[in-house]
Coordinates of C-alpha atoms in Angstrom, one line a residue:
M1 CA 17.6 22.7 8.0
A2 CA 17.7 21.3 4.4
D3 CA 16.1 18.1 5.7
V4 CA 13.2 19.8 7.3
R5 CA 9.8 19.4 5.6
V6 CA 6.4 20.4 6.7
I7 CA 3.6 17.9 5.9
S8 CA 0.0 18.0 7.0
L9 CA -2.9 15.7 7.3
G10 CA -4.6 18.1 4.8
G11 CA -1.8 17.2 2.4
L12 CA -2.5 13.5 2.8
R13 CA -6.2 14.1 2.3
R14 CA -5.5 15.9 -0.9
R15 CA -3.2 13.0 -2.1
L16 CA -5.9 10.4 -1.3
K17 CA -8.5 12.5 -3.0
A18 CA -6.3 12.5 -6.1
V19 CA -6.1 8.6 -6.2
L20 CA -9.6 7.7 -4.9
D21 CA -13.0 8.7 -6.1
P22 CA -13.8 11.7 -3.9
D23 CA -17.4 10.5 -3.8
S24 CA -16.5 7.0 -2.6
L25 CA -17.2 5.6 0.8
L26 CA -13.5 4.7 1.2
F27 CA -12.4 8.3 0.6
A28 CA -15.1 9.5 3.0
R29 CA -13.8 7.2 5.7
F30 CA -10.2 8.4 5.3
D31 CA -11.3 12.0 5.0
A32 CA -13.4 11.8 8.2
A33 CA -10.6 10.1 10.1
L34 CA -7.9 12.6 9.1
R35 CA -10.2 15.6 9.6
R36 CA -11.0 14.4 13.1
G37 CA -7.6 13.1 13.9
D38 CA -9.2 9.9 15.0
E39 CA -6.9 6.9 15.2
N40 CA -9.8 4.4 15.5
L41 CA -11.5 5.8 12.4
L42 CA -8.2 5.6 10.5
E43 CA -7.8 2.0 11.5
D44 CA -11.3 1.3 10.2
A45 CA -10.5 3.0 6.9
F46 CA -7.4 0.8 6.5
R47 CA -9.5 -2.3 7.3
C48 CA -12.0 -1.3 4.6
L49 CA -9.2 -0.7 2.2
E50 CA -8.3 -4.4 2.4
A51 CA -11.6 -5.2 0.7
Y52 CA -10.6 -3.2 -2.4
P53 CA -8.7 -4.4 -5.5
S54 CA -4.9 -4.5 -5.2
S55 CA -4.6 -1.5 -7.6
T56 CA -6.6 0.7 -5.2
R57 CA -4.6 -0.6 -2.2
R58 CA -1.3 0.1 -4.1
A59 CA -2.5 3.6 -5.1
V60 CA -3.3 4.5 -1.4
R61 CA 0.0 3.0 -0.3
E62 CA 1.9 5.0 -2.9
A63 CA 0.0 8.2 -2.0
L64 CA 0.9 7.7 1.7
L65 CA 4.6 7.1 1.0
A66 CA 4.8 10.0 -1.4
W67 CA 3.2 12.2 1.3
L68 CA 5.8 11.1 3.8
F69 CA 8.9 11.1 1.6
D70 CA 8.4 13.5 -1.4
R71 CA 11.2 16.0 -0.6
S72 CA 9.9 18.4 -3.2
D73 CA 6.5 18.7 -1.5
S74 CA 6.2 21.5 1.0
S75 CA 2.5 21.9 0.6
G76 CA 2.1 21.4 4.4
L77 CA 3.2 25.0 4.8
A78 CA 0.0 26.2 3.1
D79 CA -2.0 24.5 5.9
L80 CA -0.3 26.4 8.7
E81 CA -2.0 29.3 10.3
S82 CA -0.6 32.6 9.2
P83 CA 1.3 34.5 11.9
S84 CA -0.5 37.5 13.5
A85 CA 0.8 40.6 15.1
V86 CA -0.4 39.2 18.4
R87 CA 1.9 36.3 18.2
H88 CA 5.0 38.3 17.3

């Protein structure tokens, strides 16, 4: 169980918001794709990313890798619905 982590798309959105201007079109594209769970919109966001400077592409890549592999990050737990008496 020590290797189990809970990550969420909300966590990825928060990481991207930290490295991109939250008012930018690029962040808006990633945000919409992740909120909707839309693979096509996500592909479009990554295509748009290619037009940005290498520093921005690197920051997004690092945010994505940190989201996937940061063992100390369990912030995805906060995005889970809390259990109710009905479920238990």
